[in-house]
XYZ file of C-alpha atoms in Angstrom:
741
model
C 102.799 40.427 -35.953
C 101.356 40.268 -32.607
C 102.338 42.745 -29.984
C 104.845 41.782 -27.437
C 103.441 40.150 -24.290
C 104.731 42.873 -22.156
C 102.673 45.520 -24.018
C 98.892 45.813 -22.923
C 96.393 47.964 -24.866
C 94.351 49.927 -22.406
C 92.013 53.152 -22.299
C 92.697 55.793 -19.552
C 90.030 58.051 -18.400
C 90.266 61.586 -16.732
C 87.568 63.635 -15.744
C 86.414 66.288 -18.249
C 88.875 65.023 -20.939
C 88.502 62.387 -23.893
C 89.781 58.953 -22.837
C 93.110 58.166 -24.296
C 94.181 54.736 -25.831
C 97.688 53.683 -24.661
C 100.032 50.883 -25.091
C 101.122 50.077 -21.519
C 104.582 48.756 -21.229
C 104.616 46.340 -18.190
C 108.397 46.582 -18.012
C 108.372 50.350 -17.210
C 108.110 51.506 -13.769
C 104.625 52.445 -12.671
C 105.558 55.920 -11.784
C 107.132 56.547 -15.321
C 103.629 55.474 -16.947
C 101.820 57.783 -14.552
C 104.137 60.590 -15.415
C 103.579 59.880 -18.950
C 99.805 59.949 -18.620
C 99.862 63.236 -16.629
C 101.990 64.926 -19.283
C 99.549 63.902 -21.974
C 97.045 65.943 -20.149
C 99.431 68.714 -19.033
C 99.246 67.862 -15.318
C 101.908 68.649 -13.045
C 103.016 66.805 -9.769
C 102.514 63.392 -11.107
C 103.621 61.851 -7.866
C 100.252 62.923 -6.539
C 98.353 60.668 -9.093
C 97.689 56.945 -9.511
C 95.763 54.668 -11.763
C 92.593 52.701 -10.788
C 90.695 49.983 -12.482
C 87.545 51.970 -13.874
C 84.917 49.567 -12.498
C 82.776 49.208 -9.380
C 85.937 48.073 -7.301
C 88.011 51.258 -7.983
C 91.161 49.186 -7.185
C 94.287 51.106 -7.198
C 97.012 49.715 -9.697
C 100.313 48.966 -7.906
C 103.510 47.207 -8.770
C 101.993 44.255 -7.025
C 98.859 43.795 -8.955
C 99.795 45.578 -12.363
C 100.137 42.223 -13.892
C 96.247 41.820 -13.614
C 95.799 44.411 -16.348
C 94.581 42.844 -19.447
C 94.168 43.800 -22.921
C 91.062 46.222 -23.250
C 91.008 47.233 -19.653
C 89.778 50.638 -18.755
C 91.733 52.711 -16.319
C 91.264 55.899 -14.625
C 93.817 58.447 -13.646
C 93.005 59.788 -10.122
C 94.541 61.201 -7.022
C 96.999 58.879 -5.371
C 95.979 56.704 -2.461
C 98.089 58.909 -0.016
C 96.590 62.117 -1.121
C 93.059 60.664 -1.212
C 93.534 59.333 2.357
C 94.681 62.608 3.688
C 92.041 64.508 2.183
C 89.446 62.010 3.391
C 91.178 62.323 6.916
C 90.648 65.929 7.086
C 87.151 65.792 5.569
C 85.545 63.511 8.040
C 86.542 65.892 10.811
C 84.604 68.826 9.175
C 82.193 70.854 11.472
C 79.578 70.685 8.663
C 77.225 67.743 8.913
C 76.619 67.356 5.230
C 80.357 67.615 4.375
C 81.146 65.170 7.115
C 78.416 62.742 5.783
C 79.755 62.933 2.250
C 83.178 62.341 3.379
C 82.264 59.299 5.445
C 80.416 58.007 2.410
C 83.393 58.111 0.171
C 85.543 56.709 2.918
C 83.245 53.674 3.188
C 83.799 53.207 -0.642
C 87.343 53.672 -0.818
C 88.227 51.438 2.133
C 87.534 48.450 0.111
C 90.779 48.797 -1.516
C 93.731 47.705 0.476
C 96.069 50.330 -0.961
C 94.141 53.138 0.109
C 93.391 51.292 3.623
C 96.968 50.885 4.292
C 97.588 54.725 3.523
C 94.423 55.636 5.738
C 95.489 53.514 8.536
C 98.988 54.869 8.538
C 97.297 58.355 9.269
C 95.999 56.642 12.470
C 92.535 56.532 10.716
C 91.179 53.660 12.617
C 91.647 55.432 15.836
C 89.879 58.591 14.530
C 86.973 56.438 13.596
C 86.786 54.757 17.042
C 86.901 58.067 18.576
C 84.080 59.280 16.620
C 82.109 56.181 17.541
C 83.065 56.373 21.352
C 82.596 60.219 21.935
C 82.152 62.016 18.716
C 78.893 60.898 17.987
C 77.502 61.847 21.141
C 77.123 65.523 20.318
C 75.221 64.567 17.246
C 72.681 62.604 19.222
C 71.479 65.790 20.458
C 70.381 66.571 16.980
C 68.869 63.061 16.362
C 65.404 63.942 17.011
C 65.368 66.650 14.172
C 68.010 64.938 11.932
C 67.295 61.196 12.617
C 67.973 60.082 8.944
C 70.951 61.949 8.766
C 72.404 60.700 12.076
C 71.595 57.081 11.089
C 73.585 57.574 7.716
C 76.442 59.172 9.561
C 76.865 56.396 12.010
C 76.347 53.726 9.351
C 79.049 54.999 6.879
C 81.264 55.489 9.931
C 80.836 51.739 10.970
C 80.919 50.633 7.347
C 84.232 52.259 6.714
C 85.634 50.775 10.096
C 84.529 47.245 9.022
C 86.070 47.540 5.371
C 89.429 48.701 6.788
C 89.523 45.920 9.498
C 88.730 43.351 6.889
C 92.064 43.763 5.231
C 93.708 42.286 8.496
C 96.297 45.197 8.754
C 95.298 46.113 12.358
C 94.907 43.743 15.242
C 91.377 43.625 16.847
C 93.012 43.439 20.386
C 93.753 47.130 20.186
C 90.255 48.244 20.784
C 89.063 49.644 24.320
C 86.264 48.629 26.297
C 84.682 52.134 25.742
C 84.390 51.202 22.070
C 83.068 47.859 22.644
C 80.434 49.038 24.945
C 79.401 51.778 22.320
C 79.021 49.191 19.587
C 77.121 46.847 22.059
C 74.785 49.744 22.914
C 73.619 49.971 19.471
C 72.665 46.287 19.478
C 71.014 46.592 22.795
C 68.859 49.583 21.769
C 65.315 48.673 20.754
C 64.941 50.994 17.933
C 68.129 51.521 15.858
C 68.857 52.182 12.369
C 68.828 48.841 10.312
C 72.424 49.632 8.755
C 73.848 50.622 11.936
C 72.476 47.526 13.715
C 73.867 45.317 10.929
C 77.455 46.922 11.121
C 77.496 46.706 14.904
C 76.468 42.949 14.869
C 79.025 42.345 12.351
C 81.807 44.043 14.316
C 80.893 42.153 17.556
C 81.075 38.911 15.401
C 84.602 39.737 14.089
C 85.794 40.858 17.694
C 84.812 37.438 18.964
C 86.264 35.353 16.235
C 89.732 37.221 15.997
C 90.332 37.708 19.633
C 90.019 35.607 22.779
C 90.316 38.696 24.988
C 87.622 40.627 23.010
C 85.306 37.665 23.625
C 85.252 37.938 27.322
C 84.507 41.678 27.019
C 81.616 41.310 24.414
C 80.045 38.500 26.282
C 79.825 40.650 29.373
C 78.044 43.382 27.436
C 75.355 41.336 25.455
C 72.487 39.327 26.994
C 70.251 36.810 25.190
C 67.148 39.062 26.136
C 68.656 41.818 24.209
C 69.202 39.832 21.042
C 65.898 38.045 21.043
C 63.967 41.057 19.654
C 66.443 41.069 16.546
C 65.418 37.534 15.985
C 61.664 38.290 16.150
C 61.905 40.743 13.459
C 61.252 40.329 9.665
C 64.492 41.451 8.518
C 66.323 38.023 7.519
C 69.695 39.815 7.204
C 69.439 41.181 10.781
C 68.285 37.764 12.018
C 71.250 36.143 10.097
C 73.867 38.559 11.652
C 72.227 37.854 15.335
C 72.603 34.224 15.017
C 75.981 34.545 13.705
C 76.932 36.542 16.822
C 75.485 33.763 18.992
C 77.437 31.161 17.052
C 80.755 33.212 17.255
C 80.400 33.561 21.124
C 79.605 29.938 21.456
C 82.387 28.770 19.182
C 84.904 30.714 21.103
C 83.530 29.926 24.517
C 85.771 27.939 26.958
C 85.161 24.298 27.364
C 83.601 24.637 30.756
C 81.223 27.338 29.752
C 79.813 24.974 27.001
C 78.720 22.297 29.136
C 75.483 22.219 31.120
C 73.374 20.350 33.609
C 69.945 19.526 32.081
C 68.107 20.148 35.446
C 69.838 23.532 35.866
C 67.290 26.414 35.355
C 68.690 29.944 34.606
C 67.039 33.339 34.081
C 67.462 33.193 30.275
C 66.649 36.881 29.698
C 69.524 38.020 31.888
C 71.807 35.279 31.193
C 75.267 36.540 29.817
C 76.415 34.956 26.572
C 79.307 33.116 28.401
C 76.776 30.858 29.482
C 76.174 29.656 25.932
C 75.087 26.002 26.703
C 72.341 27.350 28.843
C 71.011 29.721 26.365
C 70.896 26.734 23.476
C 69.177 24.442 26.129
C 66.400 27.009 26.722
C 62.854 26.743 25.054
C 62.548 30.439 24.371
C 65.571 30.871 21.957
C 64.795 27.614 20.166
C 61.085 28.484 19.772
C 61.918 31.768 18.379
C 64.224 30.683 16.017
C 61.787 28.086 14.877
C 58.715 30.434 14.549
C 60.435 33.550 13.412
C 63.221 32.243 11.105
C 62.610 28.589 10.028
C 58.953 28.758 9.672
C 58.832 32.364 8.374
C 57.140 33.080 5.201
C 60.542 34.457 3.756
C 62.551 31.669 2.129
C 65.774 31.052 4.018
C 68.754 32.145 2.126
C 72.179 30.362 1.743
C 73.845 32.537 4.503
C 70.881 32.027 7.056
C 70.942 28.269 6.226
C 74.635 28.157 6.890
C 74.269 30.021 10.374
C 71.464 27.543 11.228
C 73.728 24.742 10.315
C 76.645 26.043 12.454
C 74.151 26.665 15.366
C 72.971 22.894 14.852
C 76.409 21.601 14.810
C 77.532 23.528 17.988
C 74.432 22.243 19.767
C 75.338 18.795 18.617
C 78.857 19.338 19.976
C 77.518 19.867 23.372
C 77.171 15.964 23.647
C 80.851 15.602 22.962
C 82.015 15.693 26.590
C 79.487 13.171 27.733
C 80.248 10.972 24.532
C 84.051 11.096 25.633
C 83.547 10.404 29.246
C 83.945 6.803 30.511
C 81.771 5.595 33.251
C 83.551 4.952 36.625
C 82.357 1.377 37.754
C 83.055 2.494 41.339
C 81.087 5.599 41.259
C 77.820 5.148 43.211
C 75.944 7.956 41.637
C 76.566 6.773 38.001
C 75.627 3.048 39.240
C 72.481 4.434 40.850
C 71.297 5.566 37.051
C 71.607 1.875 36.073
C 69.493 0.833 39.291
C 67.140 3.291 38.161
C 66.752 1.744 34.764
C 66.210 -1.645 36.458
C 63.524 -0.069 38.834
C 61.519 1.478 35.875
C 61.764 -1.646 33.821
C 60.703 -4.212 36.597
C 58.857 -2.097 39.104
C 61.020 -3.042 41.840
C 62.589 -1.007 44.723
C 66.315 -1.329 45.721
C 66.333 -3.718 48.592
C 67.934 -2.568 51.792
C 71.414 -4.029 52.408
C 70.061 -6.310 55.222
C 67.569 -7.716 53.255
C 68.427 -11.351 52.023
C 71.757 -12.743 51.383
C 74.310 -10.910 49.317
C 74.592 -13.992 46.952
C 70.806 -13.911 46.392
C 70.653 -10.174 45.694
C 73.590 -10.399 43.240
C 71.891 -13.392 41.405
C 68.684 -11.105 41.209
C 70.542 -8.149 39.840
C 72.365 -10.438 37.284
C 69.194 -11.827 36.004
C 67.708 -8.391 35.842
C 70.769 -6.947 34.047
C 70.700 -9.805 31.541
C 67.074 -8.946 30.712
C 68.015 -5.439 30.183
C 70.393 -6.549 27.466
C 73.812 -5.525 28.939
C 76.796 -7.431 27.914
C 78.385 -7.539 31.344
C 75.465 -9.092 33.523
C 77.388 -8.852 36.712
C 78.516 -5.247 36.583
C 76.744 -3.495 33.573
C 78.810 -0.200 34.422
C 81.692 -1.917 32.375
C 79.508 -1.528 29.149
C 79.773 2.214 29.382
C 83.589 2.256 29.601
C 83.907 2.379 25.684
C 84.410 5.790 24.086
C 82.516 6.835 22.240
C 79.525 6.735 23.304
C 80.737 6.574 27.080
C 78.158 8.070 29.384
C 75.987 9.526 26.539
C 74.565 6.181 25.967
C 73.368 5.946 29.608
C 72.062 9.422 29.368
C 69.840 8.395 26.378
C 68.717 5.375 28.066
C 67.535 7.095 31.153
C 65.876 9.737 29.348
C 63.898 7.009 27.189
C 62.988 5.167 30.466
C 61.663 8.402 32.154
C 59.954 10.168 29.320
C 58.646 7.094 27.194
C 58.237 4.898 30.160
C 55.451 2.793 28.437
C 57.526 2.181 25.406
C 60.630 1.441 27.375
C 58.868 -1.024 29.568
C 57.223 -2.699 26.606
C 60.707 -3.137 24.645
C 62.305 -4.508 27.832
C 59.692 -7.116 28.976
C 58.872 -8.175 25.320
C 62.452 -9.228 24.660
C 63.283 -10.500 28.155
C 60.405 -13.058 27.966
C 61.387 -14.589 24.691
C 62.898 -17.925 24.820
C 63.678 -18.285 21.005
C 67.017 -16.592 20.868
C 65.418 -13.713 18.943
C 65.451 -11.209 21.758
C 66.721 -7.647 21.005
C 69.186 -6.624 23.787
C 68.179 -3.237 24.937
C 71.349 -2.247 26.773
C 73.712 -3.298 23.907
C 71.422 -1.863 21.140
C 71.136 1.454 22.888
C 75.011 1.752 23.264
C 75.572 0.937 19.741
C 72.746 3.006 18.498
C 74.227 6.121 20.256
C 77.604 5.579 18.812
C 75.977 5.231 15.454
C 73.677 8.519 15.935
C 76.831 10.387 16.996
C 78.541 9.434 13.713
C 75.516 10.432 11.641
C 75.412 13.875 13.344
C 79.138 14.418 13.234
C 79.328 15.088 17.083
C 82.581 16.616 17.899
C 83.413 18.013 14.244
C 83.923 21.794 13.599
C 81.373 23.379 11.302
C 82.154 23.277 7.642
C 82.752 26.750 5.986
C 80.514 26.002 3.009
C 77.707 23.805 4.336
C 74.092 24.687 4.545
C 72.868 21.339 5.672
C 70.477 21.964 8.749
C 67.693 19.949 9.916
C 64.598 21.813 10.900
C 63.364 19.099 13.095
C 66.118 19.322 15.544
C 64.755 23.022 16.270
C 61.203 21.620 17.164
C 61.985 20.091 20.546
C 63.902 21.128 23.740
C 65.373 17.786 23.814
C 65.407 17.021 20.115
C 68.506 14.931 20.247
C 67.258 12.726 23.066
C 63.760 12.265 21.185
C 65.812 11.555 18.023
C 67.355 8.569 20.034
C 63.856 7.515 21.481
C 62.475 7.260 17.950
C 65.697 5.266 16.577
C 65.676 2.720 19.453
C 62.083 1.980 18.880
C 62.894 1.655 15.127
C 65.657 -0.710 15.950
C 63.499 -2.949 18.005
C 60.947 -3.021 15.060
C 63.545 -3.830 12.545
C 65.027 -6.410 14.747
C 61.637 -8.104 14.904
C 61.061 -7.816 11.041
C 64.519 -9.341 10.251
C 63.759 -12.263 13.036
C 67.378 -11.408 14.026
C 69.390 -13.292 16.595
C 72.511 -12.011 18.559
C 74.659 -13.186 15.685
C 72.818 -10.876 13.239
C 73.521 -7.783 15.524
C 75.753 -6.017 13.105
C 73.375 -6.591 10.109
C 70.483 -5.002 12.062
C 72.680 -2.097 12.812
C 73.548 -1.532 9.144
C 69.840 -1.751 8.043
C 68.887 0.727 10.923
C 71.664 3.142 9.671
C 70.332 2.992 6.015
C 66.691 3.661 7.506
C 67.872 6.677 9.434
C 70.213 8.148 6.580
C 67.353 7.679 4.040
C 64.847 9.292 6.334
C 67.178 12.186 7.008
C 67.785 12.880 3.166
C 64.167 14.434 2.756
C 64.877 16.789 5.816
C 61.559 16.290 7.621
C 60.339 19.344 9.381
C 59.415 17.741 12.600
C 60.245 14.674 14.525
C 56.612 13.196 13.791
C 57.393 13.706 10.098
C 60.855 11.764 10.702
C 58.919 9.023 12.452
C 56.383 8.729 9.883
C 59.113 8.599 7.217
C 60.714 5.623 9.054
C 57.192 3.741 9.130
C 57.563 3.726 5.256
C 61.164 2.410 5.361
C 60.449 -1.086 6.680
C 62.853 -3.860 6.483
C 60.866 -5.182 3.428
C 61.139 -1.846 1.759
C 64.846 -1.592 2.435
C 65.293 -4.849 0.567
C 63.179 -3.693 -2.340
C 65.221 -0.576 -2.627
C 68.647 -2.676 -2.481
C 67.258 -5.090 -4.862
C 66.326 -2.321 -7.332
C 69.661 -0.661 -6.876
C 71.499 -3.912 -7.341
C 69.658 -4.473 -10.667
C 70.734 -1.050 -11.809
C 74.418 -1.792 -10.872
C 74.242 -5.344 -12.432
C 77.734 -6.444 -13.121
C 78.529 -8.815 -15.969
C 81.719 -10.721 -15.660
C 81.859 -12.989 -18.710
C 84.889 -12.515 -21.106
C 82.746 -11.285 -24.080
C 81.130 -8.753 -21.880
C 84.511 -7.525 -20.352
C 85.887 -7.145 -23.972
C 82.849 -5.218 -25.069
C 83.254 -2.980 -22.037
C 86.835 -2.312 -22.969
C 85.927 -1.424 -26.435
C 83.134 1.124 -25.086
C 85.059 2.804 -22.381
C 87.123 5.194 -24.496
C 83.944 6.333 -26.204
C 82.055 6.998 -22.865
C 85.323 8.798 -21.492
C 85.380 11.022 -24.628
C 81.679 11.667 -23.789
C 82.367 12.754 -20.243
C 85.211 14.837 -21.390
C 83.110 16.890 -23.742
C 80.411 17.329 -20.895
C 83.130 18.613 -18.645
C 84.308 21.126 -21.047
C 80.781 22.133 -21.895
C 80.314 22.965 -18.305
C 83.585 24.842 -17.999
C 82.173 26.783 -21.100
C 79.099 27.585 -19.246
C 81.071 28.797 -16.357
C 80.726 28.954 -12.598
C 80.305 31.549 -9.864
C 82.988 31.033 -7.228
C 83.050 32.747 -3.737
C 86.061 34.765 -2.481
C 86.147 33.620 1.295
C 87.267 36.372 3.544
C 87.693 36.708 7.155
C 83.994 37.807 7.438
C 81.919 35.421 5.541
C 78.774 37.602 4.902
C 80.636 40.027 3.022
C 82.272 37.647 0.655
C 82.919 38.739 -2.969
C 81.992 36.641 -5.968
C 83.876 36.066 -9.045
C 82.964 34.202 -12.196
C 85.053 31.813 -14.468
C 84.338 30.315 -17.679
C 86.098 28.603 -20.723
C 85.957 30.167 -24.134
C 84.011 28.003 -26.889
C 87.243 27.390 -28.553
C 88.607 26.068 -25.317
C 91.873 28.093 -25.664
C 91.128 30.813 -22.837
C 89.694 31.063 -19.313
C 87.765 34.313 -19.000
C 87.339 35.497 -15.250
C 86.285 38.563 -13.314
C 84.758 39.824 -10.137
C 81.150 40.272 -9.615
C 79.081 42.278 -7.073
C 76.682 39.450 -6.206
C 75.902 35.944 -7.187
C 74.484 35.959 -10.940
C 71.236 34.495 -12.037
C 72.619 32.667 -14.903
C 75.599 32.713 -17.235
C 77.898 35.819 -17.332
C 79.007 36.966 -20.890
C 82.388 36.774 -21.874
C 82.712 40.312 -22.535
C 81.860 41.195 -18.957
C 84.791 39.250 -17.719
C 87.804 41.481 -17.904
C 90.572 38.964 -17.148
C 91.912 36.186 -19.292
C 94.106 33.229 -18.898
C 95.510 31.457 -22.013
C 95.087 27.702 -21.656
C 98.399 27.296 -23.145
C 99.984 29.090 -20.081
C 98.628 26.569 -17.452
C 101.327 24.504 -16.054
C 99.410 22.396 -13.385
C 96.237 21.943 -11.544
C 96.932 21.732 -7.845
C 94.351 20.506 -5.164
C 93.609 20.419 -1.609
C 96.200 21.482 1.150
C 98.903 22.068 -1.521
C 96.975 25.110 -2.652
C 98.381 28.523 -1.726
C 95.331 29.953 -0.532
C 94.813 26.999 1.931
C 98.232 27.348 3.283
C 97.319 31.098 4.144
C 94.026 30.112 5.967
C 93.412 30.142 9.439
C 92.784 27.023 11.720
C 89.109 27.598 11.542
C 89.065 27.807 7.833
C 91.147 24.780 7.257
C 88.630 22.031 8.052
C 88.324 18.905 5.848
C 85.498 20.103 3.669
C 87.061 23.428 2.446
C 90.385 21.522 1.703
C 88.337 19.007 -0.356
C 86.886 21.836 -2.391
C 90.047 24.021 -3.027
C 92.071 23.868 -6.214
C 94.552 26.132 -7.969
C 95.671 26.681 -11.369
C 99.496 27.310 -11.762
C 100.573 29.383 -14.858
C 103.591 31.473 -15.895
C 106.288 31.982 -13.277
C 104.609 30.604 -10.055
C 101.434 32.544 -10.553
C 98.313 31.181 -9.067
C 94.532 31.389 -10.027
C 92.879 30.055 -6.785
C 89.416 28.417 -6.508
C 87.152 27.224 -3.804
C 84.306 25.291 -5.535
C 80.699 25.761 -4.181
C 80.275 22.012 -3.719
C 81.754 18.685 -4.560
C 80.083 18.371 -7.980
C 81.658 21.594 -9.207
C 84.981 20.776 -7.810
C 85.048 17.547 -9.739
C 83.562 19.187 -12.925
C 86.319 21.907 -12.845
C 89.340 19.712 -11.832
C 88.272 17.134 -14.561
C 87.784 19.811 -17.175
C 91.057 21.404 -16.421
C 92.968 18.060 -16.398
C 91.214 17.339 -19.716
C 92.504 20.712 -21.126
C 96.098 19.767 -19.988
C 95.822 16.163 -21.533
C 95.875 14.627 -18.087
C 93.501 11.863 -16.746
C 90.177 12.766 -15.182
C 90.495 10.944 -11.958
C 87.500 12.298 -9.856
C 84.890 10.515 -8.043
C 82.290 11.947 -10.412
C 84.086 10.638 -13.404
C 84.279 7.136 -11.901
C 80.501 7.300 -11.127
C 79.532 8.842 -14.658
C 81.629 6.075 -16.297
C 80.011 3.482 -14.316
C 76.324 4.738 -14.970
C 77.011 5.288 -18.693
C 78.808 2.165 -19.273
C 76.014 0.119 -17.526
C 73.495 1.949 -19.662
C 75.310 1.319 -22.969
C 75.977 -2.184 -22.170
C 72.324 -2.978 -21.468
C 71.312 -1.044 -24.618
C 73.681 -3.155 -26.748
C 72.638 -6.426 -25.158
C 69.144 -5.987 -25.869
C 67.593 -8.717 -27.939
C 66.673 -6.483 -31.053
C 66.638 -9.168 -33.742
C 64.128 -8.360 -36.334
C 63.270 -4.967 -34.667
C 63.996 -1.973 -36.795
C 65.190 0.978 -34.854
C 64.386 4.378 -36.393
C 67.163 6.875 -37.145
C 64.876 9.738 -36.029
C 62.486 9.868 -33.024
C 58.841 9.295 -33.842
C 56.748 12.297 -34.380
C 54.726 13.763 -31.728
C 50.983 12.791 -32.390
C 48.259 15.582 -33.074
C 46.084 16.498 -30.123
C 42.708 14.714 -30.114
C 39.728 16.408 -31.459
C 37.949 16.211 -28.246
C 38.799 15.103 -24.610
C 35.540 13.275 -24.050
C 37.361 10.070 -23.120
C 39.051 11.717 -19.979
C 37.305 10.715 -16.726
C 37.248 13.370 -14.164
C 37.559 11.571 -10.731
C 36.168 14.611 -8.983
């Protein structure tokens, strides 16, 4: 007879004694269980003891998390969180340097547990740590020359403990003094600082900025770009990642007026406070350092660095949002002068004085030239820029192209304005629509995604990379227009082809704008037609009745094949990320289905695994029979708890939860869309529900098409072997091989 569900078989350790096997009754109060364990080892004052999970996390068992204990778990009897907190609170104030160092090390490890953290914070532990950082460490700096390693470790463990305690979200970031901020900033600003101290200091500054608008202003006044640049020029990728994260955090929290910039304004970048974020991102020095020291570094870029570069890229793109959403004022003379400048460069004419010729003659001349420039409104082209998006951004791009690529600009305008066969490509209209398209492709105005690593190196290779990107694309549009022999009626078709060319070129992530341009050269209109034809043939659709009947017959077999593939993938397992308030210190956990498809095994990991994780190393289990439902998207409990920054579209699309027992949830955030579909399909298959993900539809279409083509092959009088043919033996010599060299 199986044991009752409320009884869990566990082993309990106590230093210096043999472990005890025990049937832990989940109905009994935890205090009663601890008392029973203490009595077994003749220990008094059971209220001073507690139980921990005996693994690297050392998590305390409480009434809230006791249901996480599974059969076979190993527990440890230890001092209670309040006792441990009180002891460490006293020990870190020791006058002995060695004792203080050991105590801070223990505190840094213990602070990961929220139960201990709450007790230590209740003793005003955060204030004690901040006081040690503000003033207490100063007296140890006198010993720094003779005890430098000890000093670095002392400060490192102090800051690590502080970071771990603050990560639990118990204490508000708004409570810290300017003196504390200045001290943390001083560690970042020093040219030679212990690596661990520098990492923690950068992490603290990032968290301060992301969690408090008031602290953003204080931090921004203490840090300059000149002080951060040396950290980017080093070889430690973790330090580089933390540094870019600080820049991203400050930029993300900067007020709107601080994000905008005037392209002609020059600032002293080395002394520029980080409140002027847009000026910093517009400067050559920072961009070139990131390019040479990070992107083109011999060290491969890890996922976290790729994410921070992606965030920086998105924030840079979003500088365009203001101009993209600004309508042109047709009555604004300064804005109209830009259009006059486009006309002057194209036709090499000077603006006539007001008294030169009749008004009607000048209007007629302007109308003729604006028509040649390809504007929709020939009389007042300013009206063309009242559509948002792209608003004034289109005019900015046109002016940049005319000034910096003058020969190409003049050639395009004159080449099309002189044609009389209705095949002219309207430069003005094309530029406006192209700018709008590029904003859609680059997702200008959208917040960075929490899990994306999709950065493009080429946008870090030029001070005006986005404008240069436009210049390449407008020339591509003109080239494609000619290859298609398009007329004004074909405008939308041309734009669709150009979008496809740009998207296909971006897919390979060119390292430079020149590589992007070369890739586009190979994607001519003829090549696009070939690609489309090939894809169309692969997706050939048969609509005759016998074919449709055959499809209906085959579909259940294909669906069963997809189901088995999904379940096999669940058996292999996946590593999931536990997203916390500070992304770089995220924990990992692994989940996989048992081979008999009856149990989900899961457990925490210290780092991302390099392959499958064995079942026996995953302590927690969830019987499939206990699963009630699979919930996705914004209905998931962990999505309702997230802050505004976390609740972006992509994270919501990757979130799902498993509901079991009495309103208990196992929460997931998939690493990507593919894993999301695999797991939601697999879990739904286990519950006997329909697999309705996009990947299931795609797999069904692909496999069904392949099976249909195989069954429709003309195989009359062709004998198909049951087994694959044997691999032939190697030839006795290779004299027939011709060496091209």
